[in-house]
CSV table of C-alpha atoms in Angstrom, one decimal:
chain,number,residue,atom,x,y,z
A,642,MET,CA,-11.3,59.7,83.4
A,643,SER,CA,-13.5,57.9,86.3
A,644,TYR,CA,-13.3,56.2,89.2
A,645,ARG,CA,-15.9,54.1,91.0
A,646,THR,CA,-15.9,52.8,94.5
A,647,ALA,CA,-18.0,50.3,96.3
A,648,ASP,CA,-20.3,52.7,98.0
A,649,SER,CA,-20.9,54.8,94.7
A,650,LEU,CA,-22.6,53.8,91.4
A,651,ARG,CA,-21.5,57.4,90.1
A,652,ALA,CA,-18.3,58.3,89.0
A,653,VAL,CA,-16.2,61.3,90.0
A,654,THR,CA,-15.5,63.0,86.5
A,655,LEU,CA,-13.7,65.9,85.6
A,656,ASP,CA,-17.6,67.2,84.1
A,657,ASP,CA,-18.7,66.6,87.5
A,658,VAL,CA,-16.0,69.2,88.7
A,659,ARG,CA,-16.8,71.7,86.1
A,660,GLY,CA,-20.7,71.2,86.6
A,661,ALA,CA,-20.1,71.9,90.4
A,662,GLN,CA,-18.1,75.0,89.5
A,663,LYS,CA,-21.1,76.5,87.5
A,664,MET,CA,-23.5,75.7,90.4
A,665,LEU,CA,-21.1,77.3,92.8
A,666,SER,CA,-21.0,80.7,90.7
A,667,GLY,CA,-22.4,83.4,92.7
A,668,VAL,CA,-21.9,81.3,95.9
A,669,ALA,CA,-18.0,80.5,96.3
A,670,ARG,CA,-15.6,82.9,95.0
A,671,MET,CA,-12.6,82.4,93.2
A,672,THR,CA,-10.4,83.3,96.0
A,673,ALA,CA,-7.1,84.9,95.3
A,674,MET,CA,-3.7,83.8,94.3
A,675,GLU,CA,-0.8,85.4,96.5
A,676,GLY,CA,3.1,84.9,95.8
A,677,SER,CA,5.5,84.3,98.3
A,678,ARG,CA,8.9,86.0,98.2
A,679,HIS,CA,10.3,84.3,100.7
A,680,LEU,CA,9.3,80.7,99.6
A,681,SER,CA,9.9,81.4,96.6
A,682,GLN,CA,13.8,82.1,97.3
A,683,LEU,CA,14.3,79.1,99.3
A,684,VAL,CA,12.6,77.0,96.6
A,685,GLY,CA,14.6,78.5,93.8
A,686,ALA,CA,11.0,78.8,92.1
A,687,PRO,CA,7.6,81.1,92.3
A,688,VAL,CA,5.7,79.8,95.0
A,689,HIS,CA,2.1,81.0,95.4
A,690,PHE,CA,-0.8,81.1,98.0
A,691,LYS,CA,-4.1,79.8,97.0
A,692,CYS,CA,-6.1,81.5,99.6
A,693,GLU,CA,-9.2,79.6,100.7
A,694,ASN,CA,-8.6,80.8,104.1
A,695,LEU,CA,-10.2,83.9,102.1
A,696,GLN,CA,-13.4,82.0,101.3
A,697,ARG,CA,-16.6,82.6,102.3
A,698,THR,CA,-16.9,80.7,106.0
A,699,GLY,CA,-13.1,80.7,105.9
A,700,SER,CA,-12.4,77.4,104.0
A,701,PHE,CA,-12.8,75.7,101.4
A,702,LYS,CA,-15.6,73.3,102.9
A,703,LEU,CA,-18.6,75.5,101.3
A,704,ARG,CA,-17.9,74.5,97.8
A,705,GLY,CA,-18.5,70.4,98.7
A,706,ALA,CA,-21.3,71.2,101.0
A,707,TYR,CA,-22.8,73.3,98.8
A,708,VAL,CA,-22.6,71.0,95.6
A,709,ARG,CA,-24.3,68.0,97.7
A,710,ILE,CA,-26.8,69.9,99.2
A,711,ALA,CA,-28.1,71.1,96.4
A,712,GLY,CA,-28.3,68.0,94.2
A,713,LEU,CA,-30.5,66.3,97.1
A,714,LEU,CA,-34.5,65.5,95.6
A,715,PRO,CA,-37.2,68.0,97.4
A,716,GLU,CA,-38.2,65.1,99.7
A,717,GLU,CA,-34.7,64.9,100.9
A,718,ARG,CA,-34.5,68.6,101.6
A,719,ALA,CA,-37.6,68.5,103.4
A,720,ALA,CA,-36.1,66.0,105.7
A,721,GLY,CA,-33.4,68.0,106.8
A,722,VAL,CA,-29.5,67.8,106.6
A,723,VAL,CA,-26.8,66.4,109.3
A,724,ALA,CA,-23.2,66.6,109.4
A,725,ALA,CA,-20.3,66.6,111.6
A,726,SER,CA,-17.3,68.5,111.5
A,727,ALA,CA,-14.3,70.1,113.7
A,728,GLY,CA,-15.4,73.2,112.3
A,729,ASN,CA,-15.0,74.0,109.0
A,730,HIS,CA,-17.2,71.7,107.0
A,731,ALA,CA,-19.7,72.8,110.3
A,732,GLN,CA,-19.9,76.5,108.8
A,733,GLY,CA,-20.0,75.4,105.2
A,734,VAL,CA,-23.2,73.2,105.6
A,735,ALA,CA,-24.5,75.7,107.9
A,736,LEU,CA,-24.2,78.4,105.2
A,737,ALA,CA,-25.2,76.1,102.7
A,738,SER,CA,-28.2,74.9,104.4
A,739,SER,CA,-29.2,78.0,104.8
A,740,LEU,CA,-28.9,79.5,100.9
A,741,LEU,CA,-31.3,76.6,100.2
A,742,GLY,CA,-33.5,76.8,102.7
A,743,VAL,CA,-33.0,73.5,104.0
A,744,ARG,CA,-32.9,72.9,108.0
A,745,SER,CA,-29.4,71.6,109.3
A,746,THR,CA,-27.9,69.9,112.6
A,747,VAL,CA,-24.3,69.8,113.1
A,748,PHE,CA,-22.6,67.6,115.6
A,749,MET,CA,-19.2,68.9,116.4
A,750,PRO,CA,-16.4,67.7,119.0
A,751,GLN,CA,-16.5,69.0,122.6
A,752,GLY,CA,-13.2,70.6,122.1
A,753,ALA,CA,-13.8,72.3,118.9
A,754,PRO,CA,-12.9,75.8,118.7
A,755,LEU,CA,-15.3,78.5,120.1
A,756,PRO,CA,-15.2,80.9,117.0
A,757,LYS,CA,-16.4,77.6,114.8
A,758,ILE,CA,-18.9,76.7,117.1
A,759,SER,CA,-20.3,80.4,117.6
A,760,ALA,CA,-20.0,80.8,113.6
A,761,THR,CA,-21.7,77.5,113.1
A,762,ARG,CA,-25.0,78.9,114.9
A,763,GLU,CA,-24.8,82.0,113.4
A,764,TYR,CA,-24.8,80.5,110.3
A,765,GLY,CA,-28.4,79.3,111.2
A,766,ALA,CA,-27.5,75.4,112.1
A,767,GLU,CA,-28.1,73.8,115.2
A,768,VAL,CA,-25.1,72.8,116.9
A,769,ARG,CA,-24.7,69.9,119.4
A,770,LEU,CA,-21.2,68.6,121.0
A,771,HIS,CA,-20.1,65.5,120.9
A,772,GLY,CA,-17.2,63.4,120.9
A,773,GLN,CA,-13.5,64.3,121.8
A,774,VAL,CA,-12.3,63.7,117.9
A,775,VAL,CA,-13.9,64.3,114.2
A,776,ASP,CA,-14.7,60.0,114.1
A,777,GLU,CA,-16.7,60.0,117.2
A,778,THR,CA,-18.3,62.9,116.0
A,779,LEU,CA,-19.5,61.7,112.7
A,780,ALA,CA,-20.6,58.2,114.3
A,781,ALA,CA,-23.5,60.2,116.6
A,782,ALA,CA,-24.3,62.2,113.4
A,783,GLN,CA,-24.7,59.0,111.2
A,784,GLU,CA,-26.8,57.9,114.5
A,785,TYR,CA,-28.7,61.0,114.6
A,786,ALA,CA,-29.6,60.6,110.8
A,787,ASP,CA,-30.5,56.9,111.1
A,788,ALA,CA,-33.0,57.8,114.0
A,789,THR,CA,-34.6,61.2,112.1
A,790,GLY,CA,-34.3,60.5,108.7
A,791,ALA,CA,-31.8,64.0,108.1
A,792,VAL,CA,-29.5,63.7,105.6
A,793,PHE,CA,-26.2,62.9,106.2
A,794,ILE,CA,-23.8,65.3,104.7
A,795,HIS,CA,-20.3,63.7,105.4
A,796,PRO,CA,-17.2,65.9,105.1
A,797,PHE,CA,-15.2,64.2,102.5
A,798,ASP,CA,-16.4,61.0,101.8
A,799,HIS,CA,-19.1,61.8,98.8
A,800,PRO,CA,-18.8,62.3,95.2
A,801,ASP,CA,-20.5,65.5,95.3
A,802,VAL,CA,-18.4,66.8,98.2
A,803,ILE,CA,-15.4,65.6,96.3
A,804,ALA,CA,-16.9,67.3,93.0
A,805,GLY,CA,-17.7,70.7,95.0
A,806,GLN,CA,-13.8,70.6,96.4
A,807,GLY,CA,-12.1,69.8,93.1
A,808,THR,CA,-13.2,73.6,91.6
A,809,VAL,CA,-10.1,74.6,93.8
A,810,GLY,CA,-8.2,72.8,91.0
A,811,LEU,CA,-9.6,74.5,88.3
A,812,GLU,CA,-9.2,77.8,89.9
A,813,ILE,CA,-5.6,76.8,90.1
A,814,LEU,CA,-5.0,76.1,86.5
A,815,GLU,CA,-6.7,79.3,85.6
A,816,GLN,CA,-4.7,81.4,87.7
A,817,CYS,CA,-1.5,79.8,87.3
A,818,PRO,CA,-1.3,77.6,84.3
A,819,GLU,CA,2.5,76.9,84.2
A,820,VAL,CA,1.9,75.2,87.7
A,821,ARG,CA,4.3,72.3,88.1
A,822,THR,CA,3.5,71.2,91.7
A,823,ILE,CA,0.3,71.4,94.1
A,824,VAL,CA,1.0,71.2,97.6
A,825,VAL,CA,-2.5,70.7,99.6
A,826,GLY,CA,-3.7,69.3,103.1
A,827,ILE,CA,-5.3,65.9,103.6
A,828,GLY,CA,-7.7,65.0,106.5
A,829,GLY,CA,-10.3,62.8,105.4
A,830,GLY,CA,-8.9,63.6,101.9
A,831,GLY,CA,-11.9,65.3,100.2
A,832,LEU,CA,-9.8,68.4,98.7
A,833,ALA,CA,-6.9,66.3,97.3
A,834,ALA,CA,-9.2,63.9,95.8
A,835,GLY,CA,-10.9,66.8,93.9
A,836,ILE,CA,-8.1,68.9,92.9
A,837,GLY,CA,-6.7,65.6,91.9
A,838,VAL,CA,-9.9,64.9,89.2
A,839,ALA,CA,-9.5,68.1,88.2
A,840,VAL,CA,-6.2,68.7,87.7
A,841,LYS,CA,-4.9,65.2,86.4
A,842,ALA,CA,-7.7,65.1,83.6
A,843,LEU,CA,-6.2,68.7,82.4
A,844,ARG,CA,-2.9,68.7,83.5
A,845,PRO,CA,-1.6,65.1,84.0
A,846,ASP,CA,2.2,66.1,84.4
A,847,VAL,CA,1.2,68.8,87.3
A,848,ARG,CA,2.6,67.1,90.9
A,849,ILE,CA,0.3,66.9,93.6
A,850,VAL,CA,1.6,66.3,97.1
A,851,GLY,CA,-0.9,65.7,100.3
A,852,VAL,CA,0.5,66.8,103.4
A,853,GLN,CA,-0.6,65.5,107.2
A,854,ALA,CA,0.4,66.2,110.6
A,855,ALA,CA,2.6,63.7,111.8
A,856,GLY,CA,0.2,62.9,114.9
A,857,ALA,CA,-2.6,62.1,112.9
A,858,ALA,CA,-1.3,60.4,109.7
A,859,ALA,CA,-3.9,58.1,108.5
A,860,TYR,CA,-2.7,58.0,104.8
A,861,PRO,CA,0.9,56.5,104.9
A,862,PRO,CA,-0.1,53.4,106.7
A,863,SER,CA,-3.3,53.1,104.7
A,864,LEU,CA,-1.8,53.8,101.3
A,865,ALA,CA,0.9,50.6,102.2
A,866,ALA,CA,-2.1,48.6,103.2
A,867,GLY,CA,-4.0,49.2,100.0
A,868,ARG,CA,-7.2,50.4,101.6
A,869,PRO,CA,-8.0,52.6,104.6
A,870,VAL,CA,-7.2,51.7,108.2
A,871,SER,CA,-7.4,53.7,111.5
A,872,ILE,CA,-5.1,54.9,113.6
A,873,ARG,CA,-5.6,55.3,117.5
A,874,ASN,CA,-5.8,58.8,119.1
A,875,PRO,CA,-5.2,61.3,116.4
A,876,ALA,CA,-3.1,64.1,118.2
A,877,THR,CA,-2.2,67.4,116.6
A,878,MET,CA,-3.3,71.1,116.8
A,879,ALA,CA,-4.4,71.2,113.3
A,880,ASP,CA,-8.0,70.2,113.9
A,881,GLY,CA,-9.0,70.4,110.2
A,882,ILE,CA,-6.8,67.7,109.1
A,883,LYS,CA,-7.2,65.4,112.7
A,884,VAL,CA,-8.7,62.4,111.0
A,885,GLY,CA,-8.4,59.1,112.2
A,886,ARG,CA,-9.3,56.9,108.8
A,887,PRO,CA,-9.1,58.3,105.5
A,888,GLY,CA,-12.8,58.2,103.4
A,889,ASP,CA,-13.5,55.4,101.1
A,890,VAL,CA,-14.2,57.7,98.4
A,891,PRO,CA,-11.4,59.9,98.6
A,892,PHE,CA,-8.8,57.3,99.3
A,893,ALA,CA,-9.2,55.6,96.1
A,894,LEU,CA,-8.9,58.8,94.0
A,895,VAL,CA,-5.9,59.7,96.4
A,896,GLY,CA,-4.1,56.1,95.9
A,897,ASP,CA,-4.3,57.1,92.0
A,898,LEU,CA,-3.9,60.8,91.7
A,899,VAL,CA,-2.0,62.0,94.5
A,900,ASP,CA,2.0,61.7,93.5
A,901,GLU,CA,3.1,61.6,97.5
A,902,VAL,CA,1.8,62.0,100.7
A,903,ARG,CA,4.2,64.0,103.1
A,904,THR,CA,3.9,64.6,107.1
A,905,VAL,CA,4.7,67.5,109.3
A,906,THR,CA,5.6,68.2,112.8
A,907,GLU,CA,4.0,70.5,115.4
A,908,ASP,CA,6.8,72.5,115.1
A,909,GLU,CA,6.8,72.6,111.6
A,910,LEU,CA,3.4,73.7,111.4
A,911,SER,CA,3.6,76.5,114.2
A,912,THR,CA,6.8,77.6,112.2
A,913,ALA,CA,4.2,77.9,109.0
A,914,LEU,CA,1.9,79.4,111.0
A,915,LEU,CA,4.0,82.0,112.0
A,916,LEU,CA,5.6,82.9,108.2
A,917,CYS,CA,2.1,83.4,107.0
A,918,LEU,CA,1.1,85.8,109.4
A,919,GLU,CA,4.2,87.6,109.6
A,920,ARG,CA,5.6,87.4,105.9
A,921,ALA,CA,2.1,87.1,103.9
A,922,LYS,CA,-0.1,89.0,106.4
A,923,LEU,CA,-2.5,85.7,106.3
A,924,VAL,CA,-4.2,84.5,109.0
A,925,VAL,CA,-4.3,80.8,108.6
A,926,GLU,CA,-5.1,77.8,110.5
A,927,PRO,CA,-2.8,75.3,111.3
A,928,ALA,CA,-4.3,72.7,108.5
A,929,GLY,CA,-4.2,75.4,106.2
A,930,ALA,CA,-0.4,76.1,106.8
A,931,SER,CA,0.3,72.3,106.4
A,932,PRO,CA,1.5,73.0,102.7
A,933,VAL,CA,3.4,75.7,104.0
A,934,ALA,CA,5.3,73.5,106.7
A,935,ALA,CA,6.0,71.0,104.2
A,936,LEU,CA,7.6,73.5,102.0
A,937,LEU,CA,9.8,74.9,104.9
A,938,SER,CA,10.9,71.4,106.0
A,939,ARG,CA,12.3,70.5,102.4
A,940,PRO,CA,12.4,73.4,99.9
A,941,GLU,CA,14.8,72.1,97.8
A,942,SER,CA,12.0,68.7,97.2
A,943,PHE,CA,9.9,70.8,95.0
A,944,ALA,CA,9.5,71.8,90.9
A,945,GLY,CA,8.0,75.0,90.9
A,946,PRO,CA,6.1,76.7,89.9
A,947,VAL,CA,4.8,75.6,93.1
A,948,VAL,CA,1.0,76.6,94.3
A,949,ALA,CA,0.2,75.9,98.1
A,950,VAL,CA,-3.3,75.6,99.3
A,951,LEU,CA,-4.1,77.4,102.0
A,952,SER,CA,-7.1,75.3,102.9
A,953,GLY,CA,-8.9,77.4,106.0
A,954,GLY,CA,-8.3,80.5,108.2
A,955,ASN,CA,-10.8,79.5,111.1
A,956,VAL,CA,-8.4,79.9,114.0
A,957,ASP,CA,-9.6,80.1,117.8
A,958,PRO,CA,-7.8,83.3,119.2
A,959,VAL,CA,-6.4,81.4,122.1
A,960,LEU,CA,-4.8,78.5,119.9
A,961,MET,CA,-3.6,81.6,117.7
A,962,GLU,CA,-1.3,82.8,120.5
A,963,ARG,CA,0.1,79.6,122.1
A,964,VAL,CA,0.5,78.3,118.2
A,965,LEU,CA,2.3,81.6,117.7
A,966,ARG,CA,4.6,81.4,120.8
A,967,HIS,CA,5.3,77.9,119.9
A,968,GLY,CA,6.5,78.9,116.5
A,969,MET,CA,8.5,81.9,117.7
A,970,ALA,CA,10.4,79.5,120.1
A,971,ALA,CA,11.2,76.9,117.7
A,972,GLN,CA,12.9,79.8,115.4
A,973,GLY,CA,14.7,80.5,118.4
A,974,ARG,CA,13.0,83.7,119.0
A,975,TYR,CA,12.9,82.8,122.8
A,976,LEU,CA,15.1,82.2,125.2
A,977,ALA,CA,14.8,80.8,128.8
A,978,VAL,CA,18.2,80.9,130.8
A,979,ARG,CA,18.9,80.2,134.9
A,980,LEU,CA,21.6,81.4,136.6
A,981,ARG,CA,23.0,82.6,139.9
A,982,LEU,CA,24.1,85.6,141.4
A,983,THR,CA,24.9,87.6,144.6
A,984,ASP,CA,21.8,88.3,146.7
A,985,ARG,CA,22.9,91.9,147.3
A,986,PRO,CA,20.9,95.1,146.5
A,987,GLY,CA,21.4,96.2,143.0
A,988,ALA,CA,22.2,92.7,141.8
A,989,LEU,CA,19.4,91.7,139.5
A,990,ALA,CA,19.6,95.5,138.1
A,991,THR,CA,23.0,95.1,137.1
A,992,LEU,CA,22.0,91.7,135.1
A,993,LEU,CA,19.1,93.4,133.7
A,994,GLY,CA,21.3,95.9,132.5
A,995,VAL,CA,23.6,93.5,130.8
A,996,LEU,CA,20.5,92.0,128.9
A,997,SER,CA,19.8,95.8,127.8
A,998,VAL,CA,23.1,95.8,126.2
A,999,ALA,CA,22.6,92.7,124.5
A,1000,ASP,CA,19.0,94.4,123.1
A,1001,ALA,CA,17.1,91.2,125.0
A,1002,ASN,CA,13.7,91.8,125.9
A,1003,VAL,CA,12.7,90.3,129.2
A,1004,LEU,CA,9.5,88.7,129.4
A,1005,ASP,CA,9.4,87.3,132.4
A,1006,VAL,CA,11.5,87.2,135.8
A,1007,GLY,CA,11.3,84.5,138.2
A,1008,HIS,CA,13.6,85.1,141.5
A,1009,VAL,CA,14.3,82.5,144.1
A,1010,ARG,CA,16.4,83.2,147.5
A,1011,THR,CA,15.0,80.0,149.9
A,1012,ASP,CA,16.1,77.1,147.7
A,1013,PRO,CA,18.4,74.7,149.8
A,1014,ARG,CA,20.5,74.7,147.2
A,1015,LEU,CA,21.9,78.1,147.4
A,1016,GLY,CA,24.4,79.5,149.5
A,1017,LEU,CA,23.9,81.9,152.0
A,1018,THR,CA,24.5,85.2,149.6
A,1019,GLU,CA,23.2,83.3,146.6
A,1020,ALA,CA,19.8,83.8,144.8
A,1021,GLU,CA,18.6,81.9,141.4
A,1022,VAL,CA,16.9,83.9,138.4
A,1023,GLU,CA,15.4,82.3,136.0
A,1024,LEU,CA,14.3,84.7,132.8
A,1025,HIS,CA,12.3,84.6,130.0
A,1026,LEU,CA,13.8,86.7,127.1
A,1027,GLU,CA,12.5,87.3,123.7
A,1028,THR,CA,15.4,87.4,121.1
A,1029,LYS,CA,16.0,87.8,117.2
A,1030,GLY,CA,16.8,84.3,116.5
A,1031,PRO,CA,19.4,81.5,117.5
A,1032,VAL,CA,22.3,83.9,116.4
A,1033,HIS,CA,21.2,86.5,119.0
A,1034,CYS,CA,20.5,84.0,121.4
A,1035,ALA,CA,24.5,82.9,121.2
A,1036,GLU,CA,25.3,86.4,121.7
A,1037,VAL,CA,22.9,87.0,124.7
A,1038,GLY,CA,24.3,84.1,126.3
A,1039,ARG,CA,28.1,85.0,125.3
A,1040,ALA,CA,27.1,88.7,126.9
A,1041,LEU,CA,26.3,86.8,130.2
A,1042,ARG,CA,29.5,84.7,130.3
A,1043,GLU,CA,31.7,87.8,129.6
A,1044,SER,CA,30.0,89.6,132.5
A,1045,GLY,CA,30.8,86.7,134.8
A,1046,TYR,CA,27.7,85.1,135.0
A,1047,ILE,CA,27.0,81.2,135.1
A,1048,VAL,CA,24.5,80.3,133.0
A,1049,ILE,CA,22.6,76.7,134.7
A,1050,ASP,CA,20.3,75.9,131.9
């Protein structure tokens, strides 16, 4: 089984993926496969996580980067390499280059998470910040390659990269030979394409489902058009799959080998990230949690056993805090209420006593006495509460009403 594209005279085959696996021996880890009891109950069949978030550099990207750079001719290695990435491919190229003794320069978007920038530098690469999205950064890196002679290491649009990423598929079949569905996030498409090449050659009955963030979903319109098309201003918290145009090489493979591409919302991504942290005790970035988001949104539509690929765990702590709060809000774990009460000593303490009995944790209190909408003896209070879910939110509201308070919103 082979696949050719206009910009590659060399096919991507199962033998390529197997060769990449041998090349990566001692470099990339065979990452763990962990079961998820919660998702298994929802799906009605075993669900496993393929934990590429625990890979060296924190994502699967080391696999493809190492295979690509290791395949360079001596004169190409001497010229150095250049790459562009929001962070995971950057770290993969930086580490692979260091292991192989090759000089590397990496372009990253100006808004790239600081931990990813720092880690890329620590792995030995020179980091240059350019552009707001990966597509702009890619263009800058290509210009640098043209000007300096450095070899451009594309994050997904090259057969060697796809072969390296495909080793994830070989590991899945080895670790879970009974798998029926593999769910994988898609940005440019390199990981999904590589898994498709490996898995479909050996187990054509396995269903492969790709997942994109709804705000950065270039594959659905591209597949409908029969060619890669660009979307304007992709927007998602999942920077690892925030790609405005599919790669030419992976697009052909995804079109042939991926059975379906779904989209997930930002709320679903944040809820999935929270589940990974709370239930599986795994730190996963939003892009890596996209398969979990798809499983949560329509669990009944997946035939098991299911393997969800957690593609990366490099998440900015600031983003993590924001996403976790967003995920908790989406699950009904936060409640904001505004109400009026008589402005007299002890009124606020009485209100807080009602909330204490209702077992609601008060996170923040806003107390307004001077608004012209208020009566002479009135005060308005806005409270942000931590609750235990939608049912508890309803119980808190009922407790306030039964105590005589009128909740404004």
